[in-house]
Coordinates of C-alpha atoms in Angstrom, one line a residue:
X191 CA 0.0 -0.1 0.0
X192 CA 1.4 3.4 -1.4
X193 CA 1.2 6.6 1.0
X194 CA 1.8 10.1 -0.5
X195 CA 5.3 10.8 -1.2
X196 CA 7.0 12.0 1.7
X197 CA 7.9 16.0 1.9
X198 CA 11.2 16.8 2.5
X199 CA 10.5 19.2 5.2
X200 CA 7.3 20.2 6.9
X201 CA 7.5 21.4 10.3
X202 CA 3.7 21.9 10.3
X203 CA 2.6 18.4 9.3
X204 CA -0.1 17.1 11.7
X205 CA -1.5 13.7 11.6
X206 CA -3.8 12.4 9.2
X207 CA -7.9 13.1 9.9
X208 CA -10.8 12.4 7.9
X209 CA -12.1 15.8 8.9
X210 CA -11.8 18.6 6.6
X211 CA -10.7 21.9 9.3
X212 CA -13.8 24.1 9.6
X213 CA -13.2 27.7 8.4
X214 CA -14.7 29.1 11.9
X215 CA -12.0 27.2 13.6
X216 CA -9.2 29.6 15.4
X217 CA -6.7 31.1 12.9
X218 CA -3.8 28.5 12.4
X219 CA -1.1 28.8 10.0
X220 CA -0.6 25.1 10.5
X221 CA -2.0 22.8 7.7
X222 CA -4.6 20.4 8.6
X223 CA -4.4 17.2 6.3
X224 CA -7.5 15.7 5.8
X225 CA -6.3 12.3 4.3
X226 CA -8.7 10.4 2.5
X227 CA -7.0 7.7 0.3
X228 CA -4.5 5.9 2.3
X229 CA -6.6 2.4 1.5
X230 CA -5.1 0.3 -1.2
X231 CA -7.1 0.8 -4.3
X232 CA -8.8 -2.6 -5.2
X233 CA -8.8 -3.6 -8.6
X234 CA -11.7 -5.6 -10.3
X235 CA -11.4 -8.9 -11.2
X236 CA -9.6 -10.1 -14.2
X237 CA -9.9 -13.3 -15.9
X238 CA -9.4 -12.9 -19.6
X239 CA -5.9 -13.6 -20.8
X240 CA -4.6 -10.6 -22.5
X241 CA -4.6 -10.5 -26.3
X242 CA -1.3 -8.7 -27.2
X243 CA -2.1 -8.7 -30.9
X244 CA -5.4 -7.4 -30.5
X245 CA -4.5 -3.7 -29.9
X246 CA -1.6 -2.2 -30.9
X247 CA 0.4 0.2 -28.8
X248 CA 2.2 1.8 -31.9
X249 CA 0.6 4.8 -33.7
X250 CA -1.2 7.9 -33.3
X251 CA -2.2 9.1 -29.6
X252 CA -5.1 10.4 -30.9
X253 CA -7.4 7.2 -30.4
X254 CA 2.2 41.2 -16.2
X255 CA -1.3 41.3 -17.9
X256 CA -1.3 42.7 -21.1
X257 CA -3.4 42.6 -24.1
X258 CA -2.7 40.5 -27.2
X259 CA 0.2 41.3 -29.0
X260 CA 2.0 40.1 -32.3
X261 CA 4.8 38.8 -29.9
X262 CA 2.4 36.6 -27.8
X263 CA 1.1 34.9 -31.1
X264 CA 4.6 34.4 -32.2
X265 CA 4.3 30.5 -30.7
X266 CA 7.0 28.1 -30.7
X267 CA 6.9 25.1 -33.1
X268 CA 9.2 21.9 -31.6
X269 CA 9.0 18.8 -32.9
X270 CA 6.2 19.7 -35.1
X271 CA 4.0 20.9 -31.9
X272 CA 2.9 24.6 -31.0
X273 CA 4.1 25.9 -27.6
X274 CA 3.6 29.0 -25.7
X275 CA 5.9 32.6 -27.0
X276 CA 9.3 32.5 -25.8
X277 CA 8.5 36.6 -24.9
X278 CA 7.3 34.8 -21.2
X279 CA 9.3 34.4 -18.4
X280 CA 7.2 31.4 -17.6
X281 CA 7.5 28.4 -19.8
X282 CA 5.4 25.2 -20.0
X283 CA 6.8 21.9 -20.8
X284 CA 3.7 20.8 -22.9
X285 CA 2.1 22.0 -26.0
X286 CA -0.8 24.2 -26.3
X287 CA -2.5 22.8 -29.8
X288 CA -5.7 21.1 -30.1
X289 CA -4.9 17.7 -29.3
X290 CA -3.2 18.7 -26.2
X291 CA -6.0 21.3 -25.0
X292 CA -8.4 18.2 -25.6
X293 CA -6.6 16.1 -22.9
X294 CA -6.7 19.1 -20.5
X295 CA -10.3 19.3 -20.8
X296 CA -10.9 15.5 -20.2
X297 CA -8.5 16.2 -17.1
X298 CA -11.0 18.8 -15.9
X299 CA -13.6 16.0 -16.5
X300 CA -12.4 13.4 -14.3
X301 CA -11.3 15.5 -11.8
X302 CA -15.0 17.0 -11.5
X303 CA -16.1 13.5 -11.6
X304 CA -13.9 12.6 -8.6
X305 CA -15.2 15.4 -6.7
X306 CA -19.0 14.5 -7.3
X307 CA -19.4 17.3 -9.7
X308 CA -17.9 19.8 -7.5
X309 CA -15.3 22.4 -9.1
X310 CA -13.6 23.2 -5.7
X311 CA -13.2 21.9 -2.0
X312 CA -12.4 25.5 -0.4
X313 CA -15.3 26.6 1.9
X314 CA -16.3 29.5 -0.2
X315 CA -19.5 31.1 0.0
X316 CA -20.9 33.3 -3.0
X317 CA -17.8 35.0 -4.0
X318 CA -17.9 38.3 -5.6
X319 CA -14.3 37.9 -7.6
X320 CA -12.9 34.7 -8.7
X321 CA -9.3 34.5 -10.6
X322 CA -8.2 31.0 -12.1
X323 CA -4.5 30.9 -12.5
X324 CA -3.2 29.0 -15.5
X325 CA -6.6 28.8 -16.9
X326 CA -5.7 26.9 -19.8
X327 CA -8.5 26.5 -22.4
X328 CA -10.5 27.8 -19.7
X329 CA -12.8 24.8 -19.1
X330 CA -12.6 25.4 -15.1
X331 CA -13.5 28.9 -15.5
X332 CA -16.6 28.8 -17.5
X333 CA -17.9 26.1 -15.6
X334 CA -17.7 28.2 -12.5
X335 CA -18.7 31.4 -14.3
X336 CA -21.9 29.5 -15.2
X337 CA -22.5 28.0 -11.7
X338 CA -22.1 31.7 -10.2
X339 CA -23.5 33.9 -12.2
X340 CA -23.4 36.4 -9.9
X341 CA -19.6 36.1 -9.7
X342 CA -16.8 38.2 -11.8
X343 CA -14.3 35.7 -13.1
X344 CA -11.0 36.1 -14.5
X345 CA -9.1 33.4 -16.3
X346 CA -5.3 34.3 -17.1
X347 CA -2.7 32.4 -19.1
X348 CA 0.2 32.7 -21.1
X349 CA -1.6 32.4 -24.6
X350 CA -5.0 33.0 -25.8
X351 CA -6.4 29.8 -26.7
X352 CA -9.8 30.0 -24.9
X353 CA -12.7 30.3 -26.5
X354 CA -14.5 33.1 -27.4
X355 CA -18.2 32.0 -26.6
X356 CA -18.1 32.3 -23.0
X357 CA -20.5 33.2 -19.7
X358 CA -21.1 37.0 -19.8
X359 CA -19.6 37.2 -16.1
X360 CA -16.3 35.7 -17.6
X361 CA -13.5 37.5 -19.2
X362 CA -9.9 36.0 -20.1
X363 CA -6.3 37.9 -20.0
X364 CA -2.8 37.2 -21.1
X365 CA -0.8 37.0 -17.9
X366 CA 2.5 35.3 -16.5
X367 CA 1.9 34.5 -13.0
X368 CA 5.5 33.6 -12.5
X369 CA 6.4 37.4 -12.9
X370 CA 5.9 39.1 -9.4
X371 CA 4.6 41.1 -8.5
X372 CA 1.3 40.7 -9.9
X373 CA -0.2 43.7 -11.5
X374 CA -3.6 43.2 -9.4
X375 CA -4.4 45.5 -6.7
X376 CA -4.3 43.9 -2.9
X377 CA -7.3 42.4 -2.1
X378 CA -8.8 41.8 -5.5
X379 CA -10.3 38.6 -5.5
X380 CA -12.5 36.5 -2.8
X381 CA -11.2 33.3 -4.2
X382 CA -8.3 32.3 -6.4
X383 CA -7.9 28.9 -7.7
X384 CA -4.7 27.2 -9.6
X385 CA -4.5 23.8 -10.9
X386 CA -2.0 21.6 -12.7
X387 CA 0.6 24.0 -12.6
X388 CA 3.2 21.2 -12.3
X389 CA 6.7 21.5 -14.4
X390 CA 6.0 25.6 -15.2
X391 CA 6.8 27.2 -11.9
X392 CA 10.3 27.8 -10.5
X393 CA 9.3 29.7 -7.2
X394 CA 6.2 28.5 -5.6
X395 CA 6.8 30.8 -2.4
X396 CA 6.7 33.7 -4.8
X397 CA 3.5 32.4 -6.4
X398 CA 1.7 32.1 -3.0
X399 CA 2.7 35.7 -2.0
X400 CA 1.4 37.1 -4.9
X401 CA -1.7 35.1 -4.6
X402 CA -2.0 36.1 -1.1
X403 CA -1.5 39.9 -1.9
X404 CA -4.2 39.6 -4.6
X405 CA -6.4 37.7 -2.2
X406 CA -9.0 40.1 -0.3
X407 CA -8.8 39.3 4.0
X408 CA -11.0 36.7 4.4
X409 CA -10.9 35.0 0.9
X410 CA -9.5 31.5 0.0
X411 CA -6.7 30.4 -2.4
X412 CA -6.8 27.0 -3.4
X413 CA -4.1 24.9 -5.5
X414 CA -4.7 21.6 -7.2
X415 CA -1.5 19.7 -8.5
X416 CA 0.1 16.3 -9.2
X417 CA 3.1 14.1 -8.1
X418 CA 4.2 12.8 -11.5
X419 CA 4.9 9.4 -10.3
X420 CA 3.3 6.4 -11.4
X421 CA 3.0 3.4 -8.7
X422 CA 0.4 0.6 -7.6
X423 CA -0.3 -1.1 -4.2
X424 CA 0.0 -4.5 -5.9
X425 CA 3.3 -4.4 -7.3
X426 CA 2.1 -4.7 -11.0
X427 CA 3.8 -1.3 -11.8
X428 CA 7.4 -2.9 -12.0
X429 CA 10.8 -1.5 -11.7
X430 CA 11.9 -0.6 -15.0
X431 CA 8.5 -0.4 -16.7
X432 CA 7.5 2.6 -18.9
X433 CA 5.3 3.6 -16.1
X434 CA 8.3 3.6 -13.9
X435 CA 10.1 5.6 -16.8
X436 CA 7.5 8.6 -16.6
X437 CA 8.4 9.4 -12.9
X438 CA 12.3 8.9 -13.4
X439 CA 12.5 11.3 -16.2
X440 CA 10.5 14.0 -14.6
X441 CA 12.8 13.7 -11.4
X442 CA 15.8 14.3 -13.7
X443 CA 14.1 16.8 -15.9
X444 CA 12.9 19.2 -13.0
X445 CA 16.4 20.2 -12.1
X446 CA 17.4 20.9 -15.5
X447 CA 14.5 23.0 -16.0
X448 CA 14.4 24.9 -12.5
X449 CA 10.3 23.5 -12.3
X450 CA 9.8 20.4 -10.5
X451 CA 7.2 18.0 -11.1
X452 CA 7.6 16.1 -7.9
X453 CA 5.4 18.7 -5.9
X454 CA 4.0 16.1 -3.3
X455 CA 7.3 15.2 -1.7
X456 CA 8.7 18.7 -1.8
X457 CA 5.5 19.7 -0.2
X458 CA 5.5 23.3 -2.4
X459 CA 2.0 23.9 -1.9
X460 CA 1.6 23.7 1.9
X461 CA 4.6 25.6 2.6
X462 CA 4.2 28.3 0.4
X463 CA 1.0 29.1 1.8
X464 CA 2.4 28.8 5.3
X465 CA 5.1 31.2 4.2
X466 CA 2.6 33.5 2.7
X467 CA 0.7 34.0 5.6
X468 CA -2.5 32.0 5.1
X469 CA -4.1 30.3 8.0
X470 CA -6.6 27.7 8.1
X471 CA -5.0 25.2 5.5
X472 CA -6.4 21.9 4.5
X473 CA -4.8 19.5 2.9
X474 CA -6.1 16.3 0.8
X475 CA -4.1 13.7 -1.0
X476 CA -6.3 11.4 -3.4
X477 CA -5.0 8.4 -5.5
X478 CA -6.3 8.9 -9.0
X479 CA -6.1 5.6 -11.3
X480 CA -5.0 5.4 -14.6
X481 CA -7.5 2.8 -16.5
X482 CA -10.8 1.4 -15.6
X483 CA -9.4 -1.2 -13.5
X484 CA -10.4 -0.3 -9.6
X485 CA -13.7 -2.3 -8.5
X486 CA -15.1 1.2 -7.0
X487 CA -17.3 2.2 -10.2
X488 CA -16.5 6.0 -9.8
X489 CA -13.1 5.8 -9.5
X490 CA -13.3 3.2 -12.6
X491 CA -14.8 5.7 -14.3
X492 CA -12.3 8.3 -13.3
X493 CA -9.7 5.8 -14.4
X494 CA -11.0 5.3 -18.1
X495 CA -11.1 9.4 -18.4
X496 CA -7.5 9.7 -17.0
X497 CA -6.5 6.6 -19.3
X498 CA -8.3 8.3 -22.5
X499 CA -6.6 12.4 -22.0
X500 CA -3.2 10.3 -21.3
X501 CA -3.4 8.2 -24.6
X502 CA -4.9 11.0 -26.4
X503 CA -1.7 12.8 -26.5
X504 CA 1.3 11.2 -24.8
X505 CA 3.4 12.6 -27.4
X506 CA 2.7 15.9 -25.9
X507 CA 3.1 15.3 -22.5
X508 CA 6.6 13.7 -23.1
X509 CA 8.3 15.0 -26.6
X510 CA 10.1 18.4 -24.9
X511 CA 11.1 16.6 -21.7
X512 CA 12.4 14.1 -23.5
X513 CA 13.9 15.1 -26.8
X514 CA 14.7 18.6 -25.7
X515 CA 15.4 18.8 -22.2
X516 CA 17.2 15.7 -21.5
X517 CA 18.0 14.9 -25.1
X518 CA 17.4 11.3 -24.9
X519 CA 17.5 9.2 -28.2
X520 CA 15.0 9.9 -31.0
X521 CA 14.7 6.6 -32.2
X522 CA 13.6 5.6 -28.5
X523 CA 11.0 7.9 -28.1
X524 CA 8.4 5.7 -30.1
X525 CA 9.5 2.8 -28.4
X526 CA 8.7 4.2 -25.2
X527 CA 5.1 5.7 -25.9
X528 CA 4.3 2.2 -27.0
X529 CA 5.5 0.8 -24.1
X530 CA 3.3 3.1 -22.1
X531 CA 0.3 2.4 -24.2
X532 CA 0.4 -1.4 -23.8
X533 CA 1.2 -1.0 -20.1
X534 CA -1.9 1.2 -19.9
X535 CA -4.5 -1.4 -21.5
X536 CA -2.9 -4.3 -19.8
X537 CA -5.6 -5.0 -17.3
X538 CA -3.2 -6.9 -15.0
X539 CA -1.3 -3.4 -14.5
X540 CA -2.8 -1.1 -12.0
X541 CA -1.2 2.3 -12.0
X542 CA -2.4 5.3 -10.3
X543 CA -0.8 8.9 -9.2
X544 CA -1.5 11.2 -6.4
X545 CA -3.4 14.6 -6.5
X546 CA -3.0 17.2 -3.8
X547 CA -5.6 19.8 -2.8
X548 CA -4.5 22.4 -0.5
X549 CA -6.8 25.7 0.3
X550 CA -5.8 28.5 2.8
X551 CA -7.8 31.6 4.1
X552 CA -6.2 35.0 4.2
X553 CA -6.6 36.3 7.6
X554 CA -9.7 38.7 7.8
X555 CA -13.4 38.3 8.6
X556 CA -14.4 34.8 9.1
X557 CA -11.0 33.4 9.4
X558 CA -11.4 32.8 12.9

């Protein structure tokens, strides 16, 4: 049975508790973990032998705030894929073309299914101004704006890849969240949401300092992020397997990029919030299965969408890291992707990864 990756240093860590800290409790900068997924994931029975010839693993994967300027639209093309413009200090390891954006939308769906249709876990109440940092295609911001028509919602990202047909209470802006200070006036937002920024942030402490400044007193900031390390509870993810290679690859690439993929073991979310001054910090870790193998019906549904989104653009997730950052042999890349597909489609292999939800409150009304 696997536990969440150990943080390198977390002086405020408390014993795991199934209770979520109440926003009415006395204000405290110490994180209160609300662990929900230490139990091993149980796989559904598998009886039929795997037909290694029935589904080839080779082939296509496809089964400061500013106005838009020409430099922003000067996208980079690497290995035939479109990436953010080089004008930004912040960078992202994955492409921003339609194929990869579709995988991002699928990720939004499986996380929403996991939360039983909820878009957030922070105890927010009728927020008036909301910021979605790293909005991507804008799918979360669109859903939130639809769900909260009285709120003014802003989504920001490095490139204008969002749709133009959006709710009237939503706007998208080009902004680089890695630039300090943020351009928002102090106390602008009641709720700030940031999700799946792994591999793109060099200074997490600065990110949360800026979020703290932009957050209104009594408001909340929520960070959802992932540990790019695929493991199993039953030993079915073997050392040296393609699934294991993803974690090895990201552990090697992170220091070269100056942007980590191992966010849970480094505890960047909780530590960053504590240093910034947030209180009532709550942490929830969840196992996210890759494939429809779990016995639990909801987790099986989540896992099927995880596999769909991952297989939809395996190449996009790995290409820049493999070919450019690490400079690994190009002729081995497609073999690596093929082995990954084969393992994902093998019902005897039960991989999952950890996702962590962390939210904290800026001291003010309602924080104690």
